[in-house]
Amino acid sequence: MTAPHPAPPTFPMFVSVEEARTLLRQLLPERRTETVALASAFGRTLAADLMARVSHPSATESALDGIACREADTLAASPEQPTRLRLIGESRAGLAFAGTVGAGEAVRIYTGAPLPQGANAICPVEQLQDDSDRADGDGVLLLRPASPGDVRREGGDFEAGETVLHAGALLTPARVALAAALGHAEVPTLKPLRVAVMSTGDEVIEPGQPLSAGQVYNSNAYGLLGMLREAGCEAVLLPAAPDSPEALEQALTSIGGADILLTSGGVSMGKYDFVRDLLIQEGKVSFWKVRMRPGGPAMLGGWKGLPVFGLPGNPVSSLVVFQVIVRPALTGQPLSTLRLRAGTPFRGLADKTAFWRAEVRGSQVFDYGKQGSGVLRSLSDAGALVIMPEGGAAEVGDEVDVVLMD
Ligand code: AMP
Ligand code: MG
């Protein structure tokens, strides 16, 4: 017989996935802001709106290599009867043509070069023939009319003064590039959360050490580290703690400077699940157990002012709980899902949200099969989770919500 916990619970139990996320968000510290150089901005969250300091393009410019001219001069141009224009100069990227293009005239132009005064159209180099041996100077023959569509208008992408990026945006590579184009050398960001990771369990051994029967390598910590980094957090790996209340208390007490601690293991129903006991003793439990599978035993509490999220030890459970509860709370971004058609049936559970491992092939999603929460290969092979709401079910061809794990 194991005693699940010493006192009747004074905290919420069996919360929903959504409630678990909300309770975690409430425990996280107010985010400080930090201005960083663009080169360090990738993966961070923007802390304020960003305005364009300049327009892009900064001048109306050519989208092609060719010549700039007046469209009206070229309307009759064809391969049989090319139109001849007189070349009066060139406009290159970074060095505009200073004069004006008049009737019957053209300027050689290159991609990104400002469209000269007087010109309103481009004829691409592929549609030109050289015609330079004439008394009236250098010229070109146009095999088709010049096109006003081959210019990029000043401010056509964004105008100076426009708010282009919004506070809360995750700085993806495309957004970092956009911030650069807006004219910002540095950007205000949320300081990353510092997240400590500690595995627990007498059987948990570091990879590289010899393993005896009954022991297991610490895989959770490494999966979590990757997921934390991918979520833009600063991850700190702590040594694994044994299943002893004293050792665990010692390990918890010696953590300095983290915004939150993620533990793995020790929050289930067993006698040796001491993370659970310590958090209950400490009296700051926000919830224990979530109506989900896998991942049901998860617990949230506090230890001397430090929020502690107790992930279940089962490898699949710990990574799934991280993905669907912890990650959205840490990043402030909603869980990202897509709708796909079921290629196999997916069952639901009466009183739990199920996250079934699944494989995406084309526009369909298929049950991975082995749904045990200790099957480590499954997450790596499957790559996706199908979300089946409480009491739901899907037949082949039904649309289902899917979380991509990679
Ligand atoms: P627990 O939640 O502590 O009862 O652990 C549940 C299962 O997960 C047990 O089979 C543990 O051996 C396994 N486990 C716990 N921690 C880890 C870890 N860090 N890496 C891999 N497996 C683990
Ligand atoms: Mg354990």
XYZ file of C-alpha atoms and ligand atoms in Angstrom:
430
model
C 0.000 0.000 0.000
C 1.300 3.427 -0.838
C 0.051 6.610 0.763
C -0.679 9.023 -2.079
C -0.218 12.112 0.079
C -0.417 12.906 3.763
C -3.276 15.422 3.918
C -6.513 15.846 1.987
C -5.809 18.102 -0.969
C -6.312 21.825 -0.473
C -5.376 22.568 -4.081
C -7.040 22.003 -7.463
C -6.727 18.481 -8.802
C -7.472 17.144 -12.281
C -7.333 20.531 -13.969
C -7.771 20.912 -17.713
C -4.801 21.511 -20.014
C -5.976 25.108 -20.449
C -6.286 25.660 -16.677
C -2.804 24.202 -16.154
C -1.370 26.682 -18.671
C -3.156 29.609 -17.029
C -2.017 28.641 -13.522
C 1.566 28.348 -14.754
C 1.408 31.748 -16.457
C 0.237 33.267 -13.175
C 3.316 31.956 -11.348
C 5.845 33.255 -13.865
C 7.667 36.464 -12.988
C 6.963 39.739 -14.790
C 9.250 39.728 -17.828
C 12.019 42.303 -17.869
C 12.990 43.895 -21.137
C 16.440 44.009 -22.624
C 17.623 45.786 -25.754
C 19.860 43.551 -27.820
C 21.843 43.889 -31.038
C 20.109 42.350 -34.047
C 22.737 39.625 -34.242
C 21.520 38.335 -30.865
C 17.803 38.880 -31.424
C 16.856 35.580 -33.055
C 14.444 33.538 -30.951
C 13.546 36.385 -28.624
C 10.165 38.039 -28.206
C 9.755 41.654 -29.252
C 8.954 43.860 -26.234
C 7.618 46.908 -28.132
C 6.175 47.805 -31.523
C 8.777 48.547 -34.201
C 8.279 51.422 -36.624
C 9.895 51.727 -40.029
C 12.606 54.388 -39.876
C 12.789 54.472 -43.664
C 10.638 53.420 -46.591
C 11.397 50.252 -48.509
C 12.249 50.510 -51.303
C 13.853 53.833 -50.411
C 13.372 54.995 -54.022
C 11.401 53.647 -56.977
C 13.805 51.165 -58.494
C 14.180 48.566 -61.210
C 13.239 44.945 -60.496
C 15.389 43.707 -63.406
C 18.591 44.223 -65.336
C 17.808 46.028 -68.614
C 17.062 49.575 -69.704
C 14.809 52.276 -68.255
C 12.813 54.373 -70.707
C 9.405 55.892 -71.448
C 6.798 53.210 -72.023
C 5.033 55.282 -74.695
C 8.167 55.177 -76.898
C 8.171 51.380 -76.984
C 4.567 50.269 -77.552
C 5.229 49.129 -81.131
C 8.383 47.118 -80.346
C 8.433 43.497 -81.585
C 11.079 40.975 -82.700
C 10.167 41.734 -86.335
C 10.226 45.511 -85.883
C 12.387 46.384 -82.882
C 12.250 49.912 -81.450
C 15.568 51.738 -81.260
C 16.352 53.956 -78.247
C 19.457 56.089 -77.720
C 21.519 55.176 -74.617
C 22.403 58.218 -72.525
C 23.911 56.650 -69.393
C 23.426 54.095 -66.661
C 21.810 53.745 -63.250
C 23.283 51.154 -60.941
C 22.422 50.012 -57.417
C 23.893 52.610 -55.095
C 24.697 55.091 -57.915
C 21.694 56.696 -59.609
C 21.690 58.306 -63.071
C 21.730 62.052 -62.489
C 19.929 63.234 -65.643
C 16.454 62.883 -67.110
C 15.326 60.352 -69.713
C 13.698 62.128 -72.649
C 11.720 60.911 -75.669
C 13.581 58.215 -77.639
C 16.165 57.798 -74.865
C 17.127 54.977 -72.532
C 19.418 54.399 -69.546
C 21.026 51.049 -68.764
C 19.704 49.945 -65.415
C 20.378 47.119 -62.960
C 18.269 45.405 -60.296
C 17.770 47.675 -57.291
C 18.999 50.787 -59.124
C 16.833 53.938 -58.881
C 14.522 54.579 -61.834
C 15.828 57.780 -63.491
C 13.708 60.918 -63.807
C 11.563 60.831 -66.932
C 11.562 57.022 -67.211
C 8.516 54.962 -66.216
C 9.197 51.479 -67.605
C 11.837 48.751 -67.874
C 12.734 46.454 -70.741
C 14.714 43.414 -69.541
C 18.143 42.636 -70.934
C 16.796 39.411 -72.495
C 14.617 41.534 -74.811
C 17.404 43.873 -75.943
C 19.910 43.858 -78.761
C 22.963 46.058 -78.881
C 22.892 48.751 -81.566
C 25.924 50.916 -80.999
C 27.487 51.552 -84.410
C 25.418 54.581 -85.379
C 26.406 58.188 -85.898
C 23.993 59.364 -83.175
C 25.809 57.297 -80.516
C 25.108 54.103 -78.569
C 21.696 52.571 -78.817
C 19.616 49.492 -78.047
C 16.924 47.633 -79.944
C 13.852 46.585 -77.932
C 12.206 43.347 -79.060
C 9.071 44.076 -77.025
C 7.512 47.062 -75.223
C 9.019 48.161 -71.909
C 6.880 47.343 -68.871
C 5.896 49.752 -66.067
C 5.266 46.648 -63.905
C 8.950 45.852 -63.614
C 9.641 48.657 -61.152
C 9.356 48.498 -57.347
C 7.615 51.615 -56.061
C 9.182 53.657 -53.262
C 7.511 52.540 -50.002
C 5.749 49.676 -51.757
C 6.949 47.225 -49.086
C 6.602 49.604 -46.109
C 6.558 53.367 -45.588
C 8.656 55.351 -43.114
C 6.653 55.823 -39.914
C 4.532 52.698 -40.395
C 4.349 50.245 -37.467
C 5.450 46.996 -39.054
C 6.309 44.620 -36.199
C 4.232 44.345 -33.036
C 5.145 43.751 -29.404
C 4.851 40.060 -28.580
C 6.068 38.870 -31.985
C 8.542 36.018 -31.874
C 11.714 37.118 -33.654
C 11.985 34.482 -36.347
C 14.735 34.806 -38.969
C 12.287 36.585 -41.291
C 11.343 39.091 -38.570
C 14.950 39.767 -37.596
C 15.631 40.500 -41.271
C 12.578 42.768 -41.361
C 13.742 44.641 -38.236
C 17.064 45.252 -39.996
C 15.253 46.541 -43.100
C 13.195 48.890 -40.892
C 16.486 50.483 -39.820
C 16.895 49.093 -36.291
C 20.403 48.051 -35.236
C 19.052 46.856 -31.895
C 15.620 45.805 -30.719
C 13.769 45.826 -27.387
C 13.127 42.213 -26.358
C 11.845 40.303 -23.379
C 14.739 38.994 -21.347
C 14.664 35.194 -21.760
C 13.350 33.240 -18.824
C 16.054 31.350 -16.993
C 14.762 27.810 -16.607
C 16.510 25.200 -14.476
C 16.027 21.518 -15.345
C 16.446 18.773 -12.777
C 15.741 15.087 -13.254
C 14.915 12.969 -10.245
C 15.083 9.233 -9.669
C 17.499 6.755 -8.108
C 17.472 4.802 -11.360
C 18.325 7.784 -13.567
C 21.933 7.634 -14.862
C 23.813 10.137 -16.987
C 24.522 9.002 -20.554
C 28.143 7.894 -20.856
C 28.099 6.117 -17.470
C 27.698 2.334 -17.264
C 24.076 1.236 -16.905
C 22.895 -1.687 -14.777
C 19.669 -3.582 -15.356
C 16.803 -1.556 -13.908
C 18.463 1.780 -14.506
C 17.625 4.226 -17.265
C 19.610 6.935 -18.948
C 18.528 10.484 -18.281
C 16.863 11.321 -21.564
C 14.262 13.775 -20.278
C 16.734 16.472 -19.311
C 18.246 16.555 -22.797
C 14.910 16.631 -24.578
C 13.778 19.421 -22.288
C 16.969 21.425 -22.815
C 16.392 21.364 -26.560
C 12.752 22.299 -26.209
C 13.610 25.164 -23.859
C 16.221 26.559 -26.217
C 13.819 26.222 -29.089
C 11.291 28.198 -26.996
C 13.820 31.030 -26.546
C 14.581 30.272 -22.892
C 17.918 30.215 -21.149
C 18.175 26.610 -19.948
C 20.306 25.525 -17.005
C 20.947 21.816 -16.557
C 21.214 20.738 -12.914
C 22.575 17.404 -11.669
C 19.918 14.695 -11.272
C 18.598 14.281 -7.726
C 18.061 10.930 -6.020
C 14.743 9.765 -4.542
C 15.368 11.028 -1.022
C 13.468 13.897 0.589
C 16.625 15.268 2.207
C 18.727 15.154 -0.974
C 15.889 16.626 -2.987
C 15.339 19.423 -0.472
C 19.052 20.140 -0.532
C 19.046 20.240 -4.359
C 16.022 22.555 -4.449
C 17.474 24.892 -1.860
C 20.771 25.266 -3.697
C 19.210 26.507 -6.962
C 20.084 30.155 -7.394
C 18.876 32.649 -9.953
C 16.307 30.662 -11.921
C 12.878 32.006 -12.874
C 11.369 28.521 -12.745
C 12.487 24.957 -12.113
C 11.317 22.037 -14.236
C 11.691 18.690 -12.525
C 11.141 15.342 -14.156
C 9.836 12.354 -12.206
C 8.613 11.973 -8.660
C 5.154 13.536 -8.971
C 3.060 10.432 -9.472
C 1.276 8.157 -6.971
C 4.296 6.158 -5.748
C 5.827 6.023 -2.288
C 9.117 7.395 -3.614
C 7.612 10.326 -5.497
C 9.193 12.925 -3.242
C 8.905 15.953 -5.518
C 5.150 15.629 -4.936
C 5.563 15.304 -1.159
C 7.944 18.242 -0.858
C 5.736 20.539 -2.906
C 2.664 19.541 -0.908
C 4.550 20.117 2.366
C 5.665 23.500 1.137
C 1.982 24.372 0.752
C 2.155 26.265 -2.539
C 0.634 23.731 -4.916
C -1.260 25.367 -7.795
C -2.512 22.039 -9.141
C -1.783 18.362 -9.169
C -2.806 16.150 -12.093
C -4.042 17.292 -15.449
C -6.914 15.739 -17.393
C -4.665 14.619 -20.214
C -2.945 11.532 -21.561
C -0.037 11.154 -21.599
C 1.142 13.443 -18.811
C -1.627 13.120 -16.216
C 0.560 13.275 -13.074
C 2.001 16.780 -13.750
C 2.156 19.120 -10.759
C 2.750 22.840 -10.271
C 3.893 24.353 -7.011
C 6.414 26.666 -5.446
C 9.525 26.235 -3.353
C 10.707 29.250 -1.328
C 9.463 31.637 -3.992
C 10.686 29.553 -6.942
C 7.924 28.201 -9.219
C 8.401 24.449 -9.688
C 6.735 22.561 -12.523
C 6.850 18.833 -11.832
C 6.846 16.968 -15.139
C 6.101 13.251 -15.057
C 9.145 10.995 -15.402
C 7.863 8.964 -18.333
C 9.834 10.309 -21.271
C 6.894 10.816 -23.608
C 4.794 12.381 -20.856
C 7.460 14.867 -19.876
C 8.014 16.121 -23.426
C 4.303 16.218 -24.297
C 3.431 18.143 -21.113
C 6.242 20.541 -21.902
C 4.990 21.059 -25.442
C 1.310 21.565 -24.702
C 1.361 23.267 -21.277
C 4.786 24.616 -20.359
C 5.922 25.935 -23.728
C 2.835 28.083 -24.442
C 3.007 29.505 -20.902
C 6.733 30.324 -21.141
C 6.576 31.878 -24.594
C 3.198 33.576 -24.271
C 2.387 32.119 -27.703
C -0.659 29.896 -28.168
C -0.104 26.204 -28.870
C 0.426 26.054 -32.600
C -1.828 23.512 -34.325
C -2.998 22.688 -37.820
C -6.094 20.930 -39.140
C -5.462 17.710 -41.048
C -7.614 14.793 -42.139
C -7.407 11.598 -40.120
C -5.936 8.718 -42.144
C -6.801 6.293 -39.318
C -9.485 6.500 -36.639
C -8.516 8.256 -33.381
C -10.361 7.396 -30.218
C -11.069 9.865 -27.444
C -11.124 9.468 -23.679
C -14.203 10.295 -21.615
C -12.570 12.634 -19.123
C -9.156 13.520 -20.569
C -7.717 15.318 -23.552
C -5.663 12.766 -25.466
C -2.478 13.643 -27.356
C -1.913 10.649 -29.592
C 1.410 10.286 -31.301
C 0.855 10.381 -35.007
C 2.622 10.627 -38.349
C 1.840 13.286 -40.928
C 1.949 12.035 -44.515
C 0.818 14.492 -47.139
C -2.354 16.167 -45.915
C -3.308 13.242 -43.667
C -2.353 12.166 -40.192
C -2.017 8.531 -39.087
C -2.021 6.915 -35.639
C 1.548 5.919 -34.739
C 0.317 2.849 -32.875
C 2.542 2.375 -29.841
C 1.047 4.916 -27.428
C 2.809 3.791 -24.215
C 4.336 6.792 -22.447
C 7.677 5.024 -22.070
C 8.161 4.391 -25.793
C 10.953 6.867 -26.442
C 11.264 6.061 -30.139
C 7.649 6.989 -30.702
C 8.086 10.744 -30.270
C 11.140 10.792 -32.461
C 9.491 8.648 -35.167
C 5.989 10.060 -35.022
C 6.772 13.791 -35.149
C 3.206 14.905 -34.409
C 0.414 14.713 -31.850
C -3.271 14.462 -32.659
C -5.360 16.309 -30.075
C -8.528 14.439 -29.207
C -10.757 16.512 -26.907
C -12.469 14.943 -23.896
C -15.168 12.610 -25.161
C -14.215 13.174 -28.810
C -13.471 10.653 -31.535
C -12.414 10.856 -35.174
C -13.154 8.554 -38.081
C -11.047 8.295 -41.226
C -11.543 11.504 -43.218
C -12.539 13.663 -40.225
C -10.533 16.810 -39.582
C -8.391 16.751 -36.430
C -6.110 19.256 -34.664
C -2.437 18.343 -34.925
C 0.615 19.609 -33.042
C 3.907 19.273 -34.894
C 6.668 18.257 -32.503
C 9.590 19.042 -34.830
P 8.363 8.645 -12.186
O 7.494 9.729 -12.762
O 9.450 9.151 -11.321
O 7.502 7.620 -11.509
O 9.025 7.914 -13.415
C 8.243 7.287 -14.381
C 9.089 6.519 -15.367
O 9.914 7.430 -16.081
C 10.027 5.510 -14.756
O 10.049 4.373 -15.594
C 11.359 6.212 -14.744
O 12.430 5.339 -14.765
C 11.279 7.035 -16.017
N 12.116 8.230 -15.900
C 12.119 9.081 -14.856
N 12.990 10.086 -15.048
C 13.551 9.857 -16.260
C 14.528 10.553 -17.039
N 15.106 11.669 -16.574
N 14.853 10.061 -18.244
C 14.272 8.919 -18.692
N 13.347 8.248 -18.032
C 12.984 8.673 -16.804
Mg 10.832 8.403 -10.052
